[in-house]
Short mmCIF file of C-alpha atoms in Angstrom, two decimals:
data_model
loop_
_atom_site.label_atom_id
_atom_site.label_comp_id
_atom_site.label_asym_id
_atom_site.label_seq_id
_atom_site.Cartn_x
_atom_site.Cartn_y
_atom_site.Cartn_z
CA MET A 28 44.20 -12.33 29.34
CA ASP A 29 44.07 -14.46 26.16
CA ALA A 30 42.11 -17.66 26.28
CA ALA A 31 45.95 -19.93 26.41
CA SER A 32 47.23 -18.07 28.60
CA LEU A 33 43.68 -18.03 31.22
CA PHE A 34 43.54 -21.65 31.27
CA THR A 35 47.46 -21.28 32.28
CA GLU A 36 46.66 -19.40 35.06
CA ILE A 37 44.14 -21.63 36.15
CA ARG A 38 45.32 -25.40 35.41
CA TYR A 39 47.64 -23.76 37.54
CA TRP A 40 45.84 -23.12 40.40
CA LEU A 41 44.18 -25.96 39.82
CA ALA A 42 47.71 -28.63 39.60
CA TRP A 43 45.76 -30.75 41.43
CA ALA A 44 43.38 -31.85 38.27
CA PRO A 45 43.45 -33.33 34.73
CA ASP A 46 43.19 -31.27 31.99
CA TRP A 47 40.15 -32.35 31.04
CA VAL A 48 37.76 -30.10 33.82
CA THR A 49 40.19 -27.39 34.22
CA SER A 50 39.17 -27.95 30.74
CA ILE A 51 35.69 -27.38 31.69
CA ILE A 52 35.74 -24.89 34.29
CA LEU A 53 37.34 -23.18 30.88
CA LEU A 54 33.79 -23.52 29.33
CA ALA A 55 31.87 -22.50 31.46
CA LEU A 56 33.80 -19.61 32.79
CA ALA A 57 33.54 -18.82 28.78
CA VAL A 58 29.32 -19.09 29.63
CA LEU A 59 29.28 -16.87 32.48
CA ILE A 60 31.18 -14.01 31.01
CA ALA A 61 29.58 -13.99 28.44
CA TYR A 62 26.11 -14.29 30.53
CA GLY A 63 27.36 -11.30 32.73
CA LEU A 64 28.16 -9.17 29.71
CA HIS A 65 24.93 -9.77 27.96
CA ALA A 66 22.73 -8.90 31.26
CA ILE A 67 24.96 -5.13 31.32
CA MET A 68 24.75 -4.70 27.83
CA PHE A 69 20.73 -4.75 28.79
CA ARG A 70 20.65 -3.10 31.80
CA ALA A 71 22.57 -0.81 29.92
CA LEU A 72 19.98 -0.44 27.08
CA ARG A 73 17.36 -0.55 29.30
CA ARG A 74 18.22 3.30 30.92
CA VAL A 75 19.23 4.46 28.05
CA LEU A 76 16.11 4.14 26.15
CA PRO A 77 12.91 4.80 27.23
CA ALA A 78 11.45 2.08 29.00
CA ASP A 79 7.76 3.43 29.19
CA ARG A 80 7.24 3.27 25.02
CA LEU A 81 5.38 0.27 24.22
CA PHE A 82 7.89 -0.11 21.38
CA VAL A 83 11.00 -0.57 23.31
CA ARG A 84 9.77 -2.83 25.86
CA ILE A 85 7.84 -5.40 22.54
CA LEU A 86 12.13 -5.24 21.04
CA PHE A 87 13.52 -6.07 24.34
CA ASN A 88 10.88 -8.68 25.40
CA ARG A 89 11.32 -10.34 21.79
CA LEU A 90 15.00 -9.77 21.26
CA HIS A 91 16.62 -11.21 24.88
CA GLY A 92 16.46 -14.80 24.80
CA PRO A 93 18.68 -14.71 20.63
CA SER A 94 20.71 -12.39 22.30
CA ARG A 95 21.94 -13.90 24.88
CA LEU A 96 22.57 -17.58 22.53
CA ALA A 97 24.47 -15.01 20.81
CA LEU A 98 26.62 -13.12 22.85
CA ILE A 99 27.23 -17.07 24.29
CA ILE A 100 28.38 -18.83 20.77
CA LEU A 101 30.38 -15.79 20.05
CA VAL A 102 32.19 -16.10 23.52
CA VAL A 103 32.73 -19.82 23.30
CA GLY A 104 33.73 -19.90 19.65
CA ALA A 105 36.45 -17.74 21.27
CA VAL A 106 37.70 -19.33 23.88
CA LEU A 107 36.81 -23.13 22.53
CA PRO A 108 40.30 -23.54 20.54
CA ALA A 109 42.66 -22.55 23.04
CA ILE A 110 41.51 -24.85 24.97
CA PRO A 111 42.77 -28.73 24.55
CA PHE A 112 40.00 -30.70 24.39
CA PRO A 113 41.42 -34.08 23.29
CA PRO A 114 40.45 -35.01 19.22
CA ALA A 115 36.78 -36.92 20.06
CA ILE A 116 35.47 -33.85 23.12
CA ALA A 117 37.04 -30.56 20.73
CA ALA A 118 34.24 -32.24 17.86
CA ALA A 119 31.99 -32.77 19.31
CA ALA A 120 31.80 -29.30 21.22
CA ARG A 121 32.76 -27.47 17.55
CA HIS A 122 29.51 -30.03 16.64
CA ALA A 123 28.10 -28.34 19.16
CA LEU A 124 28.41 -24.81 18.50
CA LEU A 125 27.17 -25.22 15.30
CA VAL A 126 24.27 -27.20 16.24
CA ALA A 127 23.18 -24.13 19.12
CA LEU A 128 24.01 -21.43 16.06
CA VAL A 129 21.54 -23.87 13.92
CA VAL A 130 18.83 -23.02 16.76
CA LEU A 131 20.46 -18.74 17.22
CA LEU A 132 18.68 -18.57 13.53
CA GLY A 133 15.94 -19.93 14.41
CA TRP A 134 15.00 -18.66 17.70
CA SER A 135 16.43 -15.21 15.75
CA ALA A 136 13.55 -15.74 12.16
CA LEU A 137 11.26 -16.16 14.98
CA ALA A 138 12.10 -13.62 17.45
CA ALA A 139 11.71 -11.10 13.96
CA THR A 140 8.51 -12.83 13.06
CA ARG A 141 6.45 -12.33 16.77
CA LEU A 142 8.44 -8.61 16.96
CA GLY A 143 6.58 -7.54 13.63
CA ALA A 144 3.81 -9.24 14.08
CA SER A 145 2.70 -7.19 17.40
CA LEU A 146 4.65 -4.14 15.27
CA TYR A 147 1.93 -4.57 13.44
CA LEU A 148 -1.69 -5.07 15.25
CA GLN A 149 -0.52 -1.72 17.91
CA ARG A 150 -2.43 0.36 15.43
CA PHE A 151 -5.37 -1.98 16.59
CA ARG A 152 -7.80 -2.34 18.90
CA ILE A 153 -9.79 -5.58 18.97
CA ASP A 154 -11.75 -3.52 22.30
CA ALA A 155 -13.61 -0.47 20.02
CA PRO A 156 -17.21 -1.22 20.30
CA ASP A 157 -17.02 -1.83 16.18
CA ASN A 158 -13.93 -3.25 15.93
CA LEU A 159 -14.42 -5.50 12.32
CA ILE A 160 -11.42 -3.45 10.72
CA ALA A 161 -9.41 -4.60 13.45
CA ARG A 162 -10.69 -7.99 13.80
CA LYS A 163 -9.93 -8.71 10.46
CA HIS A 164 -6.34 -7.60 10.29
CA THR A 165 -4.97 -9.55 13.90
CA THR A 166 -7.34 -12.88 11.99
CA GLN A 167 -4.79 -12.95 9.37
CA ILE A 168 -1.66 -11.51 11.06
CA ARG A 169 -2.00 -13.95 14.09
CA ILE A 170 -2.57 -17.64 10.98
CA VAL A 171 0.35 -16.39 8.95
CA GLU A 172 2.01 -15.82 12.29
CA ARG A 173 2.09 -19.44 13.89
CA ILE A 174 2.57 -20.13 9.80
CA VAL A 175 5.77 -19.09 9.61
CA ALA A 176 6.25 -20.29 12.78
CA THR A 177 5.55 -23.93 11.94
CA ILE A 178 7.91 -23.18 9.34
CA VAL A 179 11.10 -22.37 10.65
CA VAL A 180 10.29 -24.62 13.67
CA LEU A 181 9.99 -27.16 10.77
CA PHE A 182 13.69 -25.96 8.66
CA THR A 183 15.26 -24.84 12.28
CA ALA A 184 14.99 -29.08 13.24
CA ALA A 185 15.55 -29.86 9.65
CA GLY A 186 18.92 -28.24 9.63
CA ILE A 187 19.92 -29.44 13.79
CA LEU A 188 19.43 -32.82 11.61
CA MET A 189 21.35 -31.81 8.53
CA THR A 190 24.21 -31.16 10.39
CA PHE A 191 24.72 -35.26 11.78
CA GLU A 192 26.77 -36.97 9.43
CA PRO A 193 23.77 -40.44 9.59
CA VAL A 194 20.99 -38.39 9.09
CA ARG A 195 22.66 -36.71 5.79
CA GLN A 196 23.72 -40.05 4.61
CA TYR A 197 19.95 -40.98 5.19
CA GLY A 198 18.90 -37.84 3.49
CA LEU A 199 20.39 -38.53 0.76
CA SER A 200 18.23 -42.49 0.20
CA LEU A 201 15.96 -40.98 0.55
CA PHE A 202 16.13 -38.66 -2.64
CA ALA A 203 17.29 -41.60 -4.29
CA SER A 204 14.52 -43.34 -3.97
CA ALA A 205 11.96 -40.40 -4.14
CA GLY A 206 8.48 -42.24 -4.78
CA VAL A 207 7.91 -44.51 -2.69
CA ALA A 208 9.10 -42.36 -0.23
CA GLY A 209 7.39 -39.72 -1.39
CA ILE A 210 3.69 -40.96 -0.82
CA VAL A 211 4.20 -42.12 2.68
CA ALA A 212 5.73 -38.87 3.34
CA GLY A 213 3.50 -36.83 2.14
CA LEU A 214 0.12 -39.44 3.98
CA ALA A 215 1.88 -39.30 7.04
CA ALA A 216 1.40 -35.84 6.81
CA ARG A 217 -1.79 -34.90 5.99
CA PRO A 218 -3.03 -33.61 9.07
CA VAL A 219 -0.42 -30.99 9.19
CA LEU A 220 -0.63 -29.86 5.20
CA SER A 221 -4.70 -29.95 5.90
CA ASN A 222 -4.47 -27.67 9.18
CA LEU A 223 -1.41 -25.97 7.52
CA PHE A 224 -3.73 -24.91 3.93
CA ALA A 225 -6.73 -24.32 6.85
CA GLY A 226 -5.12 -22.14 8.24
CA LEU A 227 -3.33 -19.96 4.63
CA GLN A 228 -7.45 -20.14 3.62
CA ILE A 229 -9.11 -18.81 6.70
CA ALA A 230 -6.49 -15.68 5.84
CA VAL A 231 -7.96 -14.87 2.85
CA ALA A 232 -11.52 -15.73 2.95
CA GLN A 233 -11.63 -15.43 7.00
CA PRO A 234 -15.35 -17.38 7.60
CA ILE A 235 -14.39 -16.46 10.90
CA ARG A 236 -11.86 -13.31 13.05
CA ILE A 237 -10.37 -13.24 16.73
CA ASP A 238 -13.61 -12.60 18.80
CA ASP A 239 -16.18 -13.95 16.17
CA VAL A 240 -19.67 -14.73 17.67
CA VAL A 241 -20.19 -18.09 16.69
CA ILE A 242 -22.44 -21.24 17.44
CA VAL A 243 -20.31 -24.20 16.45
CA GLU A 244 -22.00 -27.64 17.40
CA LYS A 245 -25.18 -25.82 18.83
CA GLU A 246 -22.78 -24.02 22.00
CA TRP A 247 -22.87 -20.68 21.68
CA GLY A 248 -19.04 -18.29 22.07
CA ARG A 249 -16.31 -15.69 20.96
CA VAL A 250 -13.52 -16.90 19.38
CA GLU A 251 -10.79 -16.41 21.57
CA GLU A 252 -7.80 -17.96 19.24
CA ILE A 253 -6.64 -19.18 15.62
CA THR A 254 -3.39 -21.19 15.72
CA SER A 255 -2.05 -22.96 12.92
CA THR A 256 -3.91 -26.00 13.87
CA TYR A 257 -7.40 -25.98 16.02
CA VAL A 258 -9.86 -23.09 17.03
CA VAL A 259 -10.26 -21.81 20.31
CA VAL A 260 -13.85 -20.93 20.55
CA ARG A 261 -14.63 -19.50 24.59
CA THR A 262 -17.88 -20.16 25.67
CA TRP A 263 -20.99 -18.36 27.22
CA ASP A 264 -20.24 -20.62 30.63
CA MET A 265 -16.24 -19.77 30.23
CA ARG A 266 -15.62 -22.70 28.92
CA ARG A 267 -13.06 -23.31 25.31
CA LEU A 268 -13.96 -25.56 23.06
CA ILE A 269 -11.13 -26.69 21.48
CA VAL A 270 -11.95 -27.08 17.30
CA PRO A 271 -9.59 -28.07 14.50
CA LEU A 272 -8.94 -26.16 11.50
CA THR A 273 -10.29 -27.42 9.28
CA TYR A 274 -13.56 -27.75 10.45
CA PHE A 275 -14.45 -24.23 9.79
CA THR A 276 -13.77 -25.27 5.48
CA GLU A 277 -15.52 -28.51 5.68
CA LYS A 278 -18.99 -27.55 7.88
CA PRO A 279 -21.63 -25.52 8.05
CA PHE A 280 -21.58 -23.18 11.39
CA GLN A 281 -23.21 -20.14 12.59
CA ASN A 282 -21.07 -16.51 12.84
CA TRP A 283 -23.28 -14.24 13.65
CA THR A 284 -20.19 -10.65 13.78
CA ARG A 285 -18.99 -12.14 10.10
CA GLU A 286 -19.95 -8.12 9.00
CA SER A 287 -20.68 -6.29 11.16
CA THR A 288 -21.72 -6.79 15.71
CA ALA A 289 -24.70 -4.58 15.36
CA LEU A 290 -27.40 -7.89 16.27
CA LEU A 291 -30.89 -7.67 16.44
CA ALA A 292 -33.12 -9.19 20.17
CA PRO A 293 -36.35 -10.70 19.04
CA VAL A 294 -37.95 -11.89 22.17
CA HIS A 295 -41.02 -13.85 22.01
CA LEU A 296 -44.25 -13.57 24.29
CA TYR A 297 -46.87 -15.89 24.30
CA LEU A 298 -50.59 -14.68 25.53
CA ASP A 299 -54.15 -14.03 25.34
CA TYR A 300 -56.05 -13.49 22.46
CA THR A 301 -56.91 -10.27 25.49
CA ALA A 302 -53.92 -9.38 25.34
CA PRO A 303 -53.75 -5.63 24.33
CA ILE A 304 -51.38 -4.67 21.77
CA GLY A 305 -51.42 -1.33 21.62
CA ALA A 306 -50.42 -0.94 25.61
CA LEU A 307 -47.78 -3.93 24.81
CA ARG A 308 -46.17 -1.45 21.64
CA ARG A 309 -45.92 2.01 24.35
CA LYS A 310 -44.65 0.08 26.76
CA VAL A 311 -42.00 -2.04 24.46
CA ASP A 312 -41.16 2.55 22.93
CA GLU A 313 -40.42 3.12 27.17
CA ILE A 314 -38.27 0.89 28.38
CA ALA A 315 -36.27 1.04 24.60
CA GLU A 316 -35.71 4.53 25.74
CA ALA A 317 -34.69 3.92 29.36
CA SER A 318 -31.97 1.38 28.20
CA SER A 319 -29.38 2.41 27.21
CA LEU A 320 -28.49 -0.73 25.42
CA TRP A 321 -30.44 -0.20 21.91
CA ASP A 322 -28.71 1.19 19.59
CA ARG A 323 -31.83 3.02 18.00
CA VAL A 324 -31.94 1.53 14.72
CA THR A 325 -34.43 -1.10 14.56
CA LYS A 326 -38.03 -1.31 16.99
CA ASN A 327 -40.75 -3.41 16.32
CA VAL A 328 -43.69 -5.22 18.11
CA GLN A 329 -45.15 -7.89 16.23
CA VAL A 330 -48.11 -10.15 16.46
CA THR A 331 -46.27 -13.61 14.50
CA ASP A 332 -48.67 -16.31 14.70
CA SER A 333 -51.77 -17.43 16.48
CA THR A 334 -53.33 -20.84 17.31
CA ALA A 335 -56.69 -22.77 19.35
CA ASP A 336 -54.77 -21.31 23.03
CA GLY A 337 -53.79 -17.16 22.02
CA ILE A 338 -51.32 -15.74 19.95
CA LYS A 339 -47.06 -15.05 19.69
CA VAL A 340 -45.78 -11.89 19.43
CA ARG A 341 -42.78 -10.85 18.87
CA VAL A 342 -40.89 -8.01 20.49
CA LEU A 343 -37.68 -7.08 17.91
CA LEU A 344 -35.01 -4.66 18.99
CA SER A 345 -31.80 -3.96 17.94
CA ALA A 346 -27.95 -3.95 19.97
CA ARG A 347 -24.63 -2.69 19.38
CA ASN A 348 -22.67 -5.92 19.83
CA SER A 349 -24.13 -10.12 20.91
CA GLY A 350 -22.97 -9.52 24.78
CA GLU A 351 -25.97 -6.00 24.38
CA GLN A 352 -27.78 -7.84 22.46
CA TRP A 353 -28.37 -10.72 25.14
CA ASP A 354 -28.18 -8.19 28.22
CA LEU A 355 -31.15 -5.98 26.24
CA GLN A 356 -33.40 -9.94 25.58
CA CYS A 357 -33.36 -9.78 29.40
CA GLU A 358 -34.17 -6.80 29.66
CA VAL A 359 -36.88 -6.74 27.46
CA ARG A 360 -38.10 -10.02 28.18
CA GLU A 361 -38.87 -9.32 32.59
CA LYS A 362 -39.62 -5.54 32.09
CA LEU A 363 -42.28 -6.89 29.63
CA ILE A 364 -43.05 -10.18 32.05
CA ALA A 365 -43.95 -7.63 35.00
CA PHE A 366 -46.08 -5.00 33.03
CA LEU A 367 -48.43 -7.35 31.75
CA GLN A 368 -48.08 -9.01 35.35
CA ASP A 369 -49.41 -5.33 37.11
CA GLU A 370 -51.35 -4.18 34.36
CA HIS A 371 -53.30 -6.79 32.53
CA PRO A 372 -53.22 -10.47 34.16
CA ASP A 373 -56.02 -11.20 31.59
CA ALA A 374 -53.34 -11.46 28.64
CA LEU A 375 -51.47 -13.50 30.00
CA PRO A 376 -51.89 -17.57 28.73
CA ARG A 377 -54.26 -19.08 29.59
CA GLN A 378 -56.70 -21.98 29.63
CA ARG A 379 -61.12 -22.36 28.65
CA THR A 380 -63.23 -24.76 29.76
CA ALA A 381 -66.83 -24.29 27.98
CA VAL A 382 -69.67 -25.99 29.88
CA GLU A 383 -72.49 -27.01 28.17
CA GLY A 384 -75.74 -28.47 29.00
CA ALA A 385 -75.21 -27.46 32.70
CA GLY A 386 -77.86 -24.78 32.39
CA ASP A 387 -78.04 -22.23 35.33
CA ASP A 388 -77.71 -24.78 38.98
CA PRO A 389 -74.58 -24.45 40.14
CA ALA A 390 -74.89 -28.01 41.58
CA ARG A 391 -74.97 -29.31 38.02
CA LEU A 392 -72.30 -26.24 37.24
CA ARG A 393 -69.67 -27.92 39.77
CA ALA A 394 -70.83 -30.99 39.13
CA ALA A 395 -69.57 -30.21 35.06
CA ALA A 396 -67.15 -28.39 36.29
CA LEU A 397 -64.80 -31.14 38.04
CA ALA A 398 -65.98 -33.86 34.97
CA ALA A 399 -64.26 -31.41 32.93
CA GLY A 400 -61.37 -31.57 35.31
CA GLU A 401 -60.68 -35.07 35.38
#
């Protein structure tokens, strides 16, 4: 049964209704038929294709929406000429179908971009211990994907607007006066363009990558997401810093994992001059050998400073990544403090007061001590 016969049948059962109601019902039936055909087709494909494969799941997720819209456009486009709409409504329906086609093209381009990015990134794992290469490729692909998505959205919006005759005429007038309009448009689009070029610069030079450990505005955190306009930094207490892309191309910041995830874990102790450095070194060796957080690369104990009140001892150990570095620092600090408290309490910081001229008289010594305390 073609569209004209279906319209005649519906008109027979809805003799009481005007033609425009019958036309809308026929159009709605066309959309429902397309929707049902799409659901049946995808269900059949899911049974035929191996659903446990990651490629198939990604393919279905990315192409489900665009394919459904394409089938609706196809069915409605086939039925529309047979529906006796008034000329004005028929023209509006054809224009809506054209807009839907432009949206379909943009949506398909977005789906293809995301599908390609997802399939490419399946080869890399961010959660691996040594993930420098994975972070490099993930950062580049994600930034390029978002830039392409932004361009596709802009072109799709421009294509939709150009289907309207007044907008098209206005565009021609803008081209005729391109001088002033270009300056105004450039000033209006400066933030967008600056972030776009900053994204390209970050994708190429890569001062930051996904999962990098950075210090931004005196906040320690990890790069969680890089979008086309901003960077999301997750701090140690699970807060999120939203930083513009241009920040990382214009201002200094710290990147702890620029070339490698391995870091040094320094622990500083402020001790008395009587502190047994040899025993402290042996204890550090014992703690390091027993710890799974130490990567067996760097281990050092040094007296790095001395003042009138005591000495500063630096214990230096290396760890595989920033998370283990922090845990290793806390572990070594806690165990060394406990060791000094239990076995060498005299090595802990203290202040001495020298009392002169009091002789051996206990009363005078107490008086002098009280005076020194005041």
